[in-house]
Coordinates of C-alpha atoms in Angstrom, one line a residue:
M1 CA -77.8 -27.1 0.5
N2 CA -75.0 -25.3 1.3
S3 CA -71.4 -25.8 0.4
R4 CA -69.7 -27.3 3.8
Q5 CA -73.1 -29.4 4.4
K6 CA -72.1 -30.8 0.2
G7 CA -68.4 -30.9 0.8
A8 CA -68.4 -32.9 4.7
R9 CA -71.5 -35.2 3.0
G10 CA -68.6 -35.5 -0.2
E11 CA -66.0 -36.3 2.2
R12 CA -68.2 -38.9 4.4
E13 CA -68.6 -40.6 1.0
L14 CA -65.5 -40.6 -0.1
S15 CA -64.2 -42.0 3.6
N16 CA -66.6 -44.9 3.2
V17 CA -65.8 -45.3 -0.5
L18 CA -62.0 -45.8 0.4
K19 CA -62.9 -48.5 3.2
Q20 CA -64.5 -50.8 0.8
Y21 CA -61.3 -51.0 -1.5
G22 CA -60.0 -52.0 2.4
F23 CA -58.4 -49.3 3.7
K24 CA -60.9 -49.3 6.9
E25 CA -59.3 -46.5 8.9
C26 CA -60.0 -43.8 6.6
R27 CA -62.3 -40.8 7.9
R28 CA -63.4 -36.9 7.3
G29 CA -60.4 -35.0 8.3
Q30 CA -61.8 -31.5 10.5
Q31 CA -64.4 -34.1 12.0
Y32 CA -62.8 -34.1 14.9
C33 CA -60.8 -30.8 14.9
G34 CA -61.0 -28.8 12.3
S35 CA -58.2 -26.4 12.2
N36 CA -57.0 -25.2 8.3
G37 CA -54.3 -27.3 6.7
D38 CA -56.3 -30.4 7.7
A39 CA -56.5 -33.1 4.6
D40 CA -60.6 -33.4 4.2
V41 CA -60.0 -37.0 5.0
V42 CA -58.0 -39.3 6.1
G43 CA -56.3 -42.8 6.5
L44 CA -54.4 -43.6 3.0
P45 CA -50.3 -43.3 4.4
G46 CA -48.3 -40.7 2.4
V47 CA -51.4 -38.5 1.3
H48 CA -52.6 -35.7 1.5
I49 CA -56.4 -36.2 0.8
E50 CA -57.9 -32.7 -1.3
C51 CA -61.1 -33.6 -2.0
K52 CA -64.3 -31.9 -3.9
R53 CA -67.9 -33.0 -4.9
V54 CA -68.4 -30.2 -6.7
E55 CA -69.8 -30.1 -10.6
A56 CA -67.4 -27.5 -11.7
L57 CA -64.1 -27.2 -10.9
N58 CA -60.6 -25.3 -10.6
I59 CA -58.2 -28.5 -10.3
D60 CA -55.4 -26.5 -10.6
K61 CA -56.6 -24.1 -7.3
A62 CA -57.6 -27.9 -5.9
L63 CA -54.2 -29.2 -6.4
N64 CA -52.6 -26.3 -5.6
Q65 CA -54.2 -26.5 -2.3
A66 CA -53.3 -29.8 -1.3
E67 CA -49.7 -29.3 -2.2
N68 CA -49.0 -26.7 -0.3
D69 CA -50.6 -28.0 2.9
A70 CA -49.4 -31.7 2.1
S71 CA -46.0 -32.6 4.8
E72 CA -42.9 -33.8 2.7
T73 CA -43.6 -36.9 3.2
E74 CA -47.1 -36.4 1.3
I75 CA -48.3 -37.0 -1.8
P76 CA -51.0 -34.5 -2.7
A77 CA -54.1 -35.0 -4.0
V78 CA -57.7 -34.3 -5.2
F79 CA -59.9 -36.5 -5.0
H80 CA -63.5 -35.6 -6.7
R81 CA -66.6 -36.2 -8.8
K82 CA -69.5 -34.6 -10.6
N83 CA -73.4 -35.6 -9.9
G84 CA -73.8 -39.2 -10.6
K85 CA -70.0 -39.6 -12.4
S86 CA -66.8 -41.5 -11.3
W87 CA -64.7 -40.6 -8.6
K88 CA -61.1 -39.8 -10.2
V89 CA -57.7 -38.9 -8.1
T90 CA -55.0 -35.9 -9.3
V91 CA -52.0 -35.5 -9.0
G92 CA -49.0 -33.9 -10.4
L93 CA -46.3 -35.8 -13.0
S94 CA -44.1 -36.0 -10.6
D95 CA -46.0 -37.7 -8.7
F96 CA -47.5 -39.8 -10.1
I97 CA -44.0 -40.8 -11.6
R98 CA -42.7 -41.6 -8.2
L99 CA -45.9 -43.7 -7.5
Y100 CA -45.4 -45.3 -10.5
K101 CA -42.3 -46.5 -10.2
K102 CA -42.9 -47.6 -6.5
A103 CA -45.7 -49.7 -7.5
N104 CA -43.4 -51.1 -10.8
K105 CA -40.2 -52.1 -8.3

């Protein structure tokens, strides 16, 4: 399977997982337009999702990509998982602190 197909499969998988958590509007971001800079998965308001479904992840490179592509109002986040593992989310510390403070008001 080529990397583009695997990426699309990972994006669909993540969209379905987010729907199970109640985010019914989640879908692949590039399935309709395919332009660069779009989030891989859309439908989680305020979060720019970079989706990585790989065994060897350069997390710094992936987070940098999310940070560069996110708008000023979005939190850049990398949603990632390896085969046989659960999904994880990586965000920068300042974004985590912002989320934490907001959740604990």
